[in-house]
XYZ file of C-alpha atoms in Angstrom:
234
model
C 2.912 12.583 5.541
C 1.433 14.009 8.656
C -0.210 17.079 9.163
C -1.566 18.251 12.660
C -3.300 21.805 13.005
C -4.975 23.309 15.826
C -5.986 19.253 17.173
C -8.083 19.450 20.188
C -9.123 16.487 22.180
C -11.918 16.683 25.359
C -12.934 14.074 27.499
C -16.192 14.463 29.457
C -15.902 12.085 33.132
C -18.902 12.943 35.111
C -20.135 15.734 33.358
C -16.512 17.619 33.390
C -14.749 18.034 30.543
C -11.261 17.277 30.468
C -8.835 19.014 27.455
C -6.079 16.321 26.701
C -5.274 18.445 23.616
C -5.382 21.881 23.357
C -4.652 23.316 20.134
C -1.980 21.170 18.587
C -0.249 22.138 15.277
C 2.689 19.885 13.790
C 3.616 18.397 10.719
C 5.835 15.599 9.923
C 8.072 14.758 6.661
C 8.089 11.461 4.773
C 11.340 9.850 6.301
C 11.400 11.727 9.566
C 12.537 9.712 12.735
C 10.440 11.842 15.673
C 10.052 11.844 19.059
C 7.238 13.095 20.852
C 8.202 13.624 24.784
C 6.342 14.758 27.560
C 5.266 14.139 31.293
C 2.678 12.215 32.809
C -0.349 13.668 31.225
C 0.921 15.914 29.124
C -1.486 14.533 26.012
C 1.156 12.647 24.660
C -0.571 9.196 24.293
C -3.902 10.908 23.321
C -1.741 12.456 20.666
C -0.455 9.230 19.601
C -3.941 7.332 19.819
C -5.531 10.304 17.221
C -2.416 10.006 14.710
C -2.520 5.999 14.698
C -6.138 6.084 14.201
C -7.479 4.671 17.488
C -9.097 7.584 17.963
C -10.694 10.972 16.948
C -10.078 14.481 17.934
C -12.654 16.708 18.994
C -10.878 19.971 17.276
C -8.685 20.722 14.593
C -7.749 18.699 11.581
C -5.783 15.792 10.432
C -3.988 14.861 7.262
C -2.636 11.684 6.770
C -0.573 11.234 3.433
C -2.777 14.342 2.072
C -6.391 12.853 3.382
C -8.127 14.121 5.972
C -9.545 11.745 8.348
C -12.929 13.740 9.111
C -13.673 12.579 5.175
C -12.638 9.143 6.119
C -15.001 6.590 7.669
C -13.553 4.241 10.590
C -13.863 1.233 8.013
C -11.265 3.126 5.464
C -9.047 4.564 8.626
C -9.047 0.124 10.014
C -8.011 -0.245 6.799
C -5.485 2.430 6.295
C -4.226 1.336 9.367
C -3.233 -2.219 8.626
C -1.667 -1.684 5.551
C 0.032 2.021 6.075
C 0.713 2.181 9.736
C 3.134 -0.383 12.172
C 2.896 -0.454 15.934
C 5.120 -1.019 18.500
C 4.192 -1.357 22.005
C 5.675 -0.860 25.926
C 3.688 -3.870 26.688
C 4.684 -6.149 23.355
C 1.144 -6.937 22.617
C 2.377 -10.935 21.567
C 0.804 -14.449 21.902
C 2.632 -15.646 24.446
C 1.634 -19.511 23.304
C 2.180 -18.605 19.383
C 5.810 -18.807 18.120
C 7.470 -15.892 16.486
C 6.199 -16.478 12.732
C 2.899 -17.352 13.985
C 2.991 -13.346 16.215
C 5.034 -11.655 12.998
C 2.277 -12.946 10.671
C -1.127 -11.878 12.238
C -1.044 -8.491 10.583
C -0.712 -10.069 6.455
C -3.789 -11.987 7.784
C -6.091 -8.801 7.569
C -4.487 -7.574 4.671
C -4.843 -9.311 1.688
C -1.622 -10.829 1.047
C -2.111 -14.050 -0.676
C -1.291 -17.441 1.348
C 1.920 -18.326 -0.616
C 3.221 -15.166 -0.180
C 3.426 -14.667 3.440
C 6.188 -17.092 4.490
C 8.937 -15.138 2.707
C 7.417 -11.502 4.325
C 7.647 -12.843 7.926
C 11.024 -14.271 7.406
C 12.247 -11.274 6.312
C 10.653 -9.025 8.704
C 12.107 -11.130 11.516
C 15.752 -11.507 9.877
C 15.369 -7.961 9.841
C 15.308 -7.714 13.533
C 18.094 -10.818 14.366
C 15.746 -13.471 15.595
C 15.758 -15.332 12.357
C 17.017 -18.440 14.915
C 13.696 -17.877 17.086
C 11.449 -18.177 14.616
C 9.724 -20.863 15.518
C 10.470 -20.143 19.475
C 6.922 -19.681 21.741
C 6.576 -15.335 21.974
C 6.438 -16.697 26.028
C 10.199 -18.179 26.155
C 11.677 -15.031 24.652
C 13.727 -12.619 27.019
C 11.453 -8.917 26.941
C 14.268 -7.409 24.538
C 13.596 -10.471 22.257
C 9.674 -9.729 22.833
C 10.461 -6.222 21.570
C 12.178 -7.020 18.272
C 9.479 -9.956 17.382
C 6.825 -6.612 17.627
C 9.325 -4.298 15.472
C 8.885 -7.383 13.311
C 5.478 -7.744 13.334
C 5.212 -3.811 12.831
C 7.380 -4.192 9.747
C 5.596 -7.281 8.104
C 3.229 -5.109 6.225
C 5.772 -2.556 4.615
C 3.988 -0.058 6.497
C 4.891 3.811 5.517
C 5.259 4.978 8.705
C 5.990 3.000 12.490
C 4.623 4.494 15.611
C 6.533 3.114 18.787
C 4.878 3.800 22.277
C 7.331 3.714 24.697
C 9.167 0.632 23.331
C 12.297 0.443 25.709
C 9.502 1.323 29.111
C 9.930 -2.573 30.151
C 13.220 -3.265 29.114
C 16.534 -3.255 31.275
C 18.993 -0.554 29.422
C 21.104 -3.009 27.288
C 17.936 -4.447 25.292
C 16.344 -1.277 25.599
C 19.469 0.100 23.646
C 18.826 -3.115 20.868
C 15.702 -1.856 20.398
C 16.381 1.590 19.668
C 19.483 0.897 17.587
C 17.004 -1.207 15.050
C 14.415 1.568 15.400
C 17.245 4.176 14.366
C 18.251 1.410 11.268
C 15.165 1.241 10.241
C 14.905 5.417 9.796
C 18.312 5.168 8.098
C 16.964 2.948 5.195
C 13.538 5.626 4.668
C 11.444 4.431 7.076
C 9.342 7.129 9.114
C 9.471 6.278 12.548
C 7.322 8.603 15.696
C 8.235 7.642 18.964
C 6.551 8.385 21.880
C 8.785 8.381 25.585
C 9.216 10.342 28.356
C 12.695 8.957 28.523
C 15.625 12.182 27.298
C 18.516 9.315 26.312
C 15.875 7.121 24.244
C 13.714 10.289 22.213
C 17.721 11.671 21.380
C 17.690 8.457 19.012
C 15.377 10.708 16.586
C 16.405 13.552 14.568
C 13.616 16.083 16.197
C 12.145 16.238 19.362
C 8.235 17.635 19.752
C 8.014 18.576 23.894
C 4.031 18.102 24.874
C 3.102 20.067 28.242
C -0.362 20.527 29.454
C -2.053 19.573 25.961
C -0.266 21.912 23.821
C 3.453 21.964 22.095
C 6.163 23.179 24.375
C 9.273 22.935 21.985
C 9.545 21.053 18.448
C 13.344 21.004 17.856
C 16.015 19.249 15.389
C 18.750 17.259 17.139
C 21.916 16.998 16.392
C 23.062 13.409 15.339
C 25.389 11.289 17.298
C 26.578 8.200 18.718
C 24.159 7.232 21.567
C 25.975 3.762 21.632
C 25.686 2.361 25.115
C 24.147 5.624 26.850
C 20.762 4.301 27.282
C 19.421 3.831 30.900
């Protein structure tokens, strides 16, 4: 689904040129549930800004679901990104004065689905997550772990192929954090492709690989063994 060779990214502050990316090379399976650790500017959220679209290396190339994206022109990547790609986000990203369906439904606005037929997606999407009793709760009277789930929602809404979480526990206390990453690891179990991106050890073990970032390149890109995280999150 992904494919990630030799990515370089430079920024240019001043007339310096920074290297976020280095020379990354990675590719990830249909199905996968990864995590993509690293320090404070290691290149990990540059990494995660190139493969959700939001931006554009400066080196290297990427392939997403066998296209590359220098043939693809930033209308066709906006629109490969609605309907292919959910998002989850540290900072939730809701309407704090829409309710829950009104939040979960925003994406199927931009993508075509017909009128009639969004009702029944969002209800699903948030039954999905357990809220299915908020759903007509303001996004602003939720608790944050509640916030979290009405995003996963709102990620799912779309039957998107592949969900990229960016540190989706960072704002949470360690029991909703631990929700959050027990309906993440659901969702992998039925074939969704998840890629997280933390700096958190207890919350990247949730995956089933772990790809270390250090100084803009890859440090370590390892399986995991599975097993029961239950209640270890901090």
């Amino acid at each position: 689904m992904i494919d990630v060779a030799d990515l370089k990214k430079a920024y240019t502050e001043e007339e310096t040129p920074t290297q976020a990316l280095r020379g990354v090379t990675f590719s990830i399976e249909k199905g996968e549930f990864v995590s993509i650790m690293g320090p404070s500017g290691s290149g990990k959220s540059t990494l995660l800004h190139i493969l959700s679209f939001l931006d554009r290396p400066t080196g290297g190339t990427y392939t997403f679901q066998g296209k590359s994206i220098d043939d693809m022109t930033d209308r066709e990547l906006a629109q490969v990104r609605n309907k292919d790609m959910g998002f989850v986000f540290q900072s939730f990203n809701l309407l704090s004065r829409l309710d829950v369906y009104d939040n979960v439904e925003i994406p199927l606005l931009y993508s075509g689905i017909p009128p009639g037929k969004r009702p029944a997606l969002v209800e699903e999407a948030v039954r999905s997550v357990g809220l299915e009793e908020k759903l007509h709760t303001e996004a602003g009277k939720l608790s944050g772990g509640q916030k979290q789930r009405v995003a996963i929602a709102r990620a799912l809404v779309t039957d998107p192929n592949v969900i990229f979480a960016d540190e989706p526990t960072g704002n949470l206390d360690s029991q909703s954090g631990l929700q959050v990453m027990e309906i993440l690891k659901s969702l992998h179990e039925k074939g969704r492709t998840v890629v997280l991106v933390t700096h958190e050890t207890q919350t990247a073990e949730f995956a089933n690989r772990i790809i270390r970032i250090k100084d803009g390149v890859v440090e370590s890109d390892k399986a995991i063994m599975a097993h029961n995280l239950r209640g270890t999150l901090k």
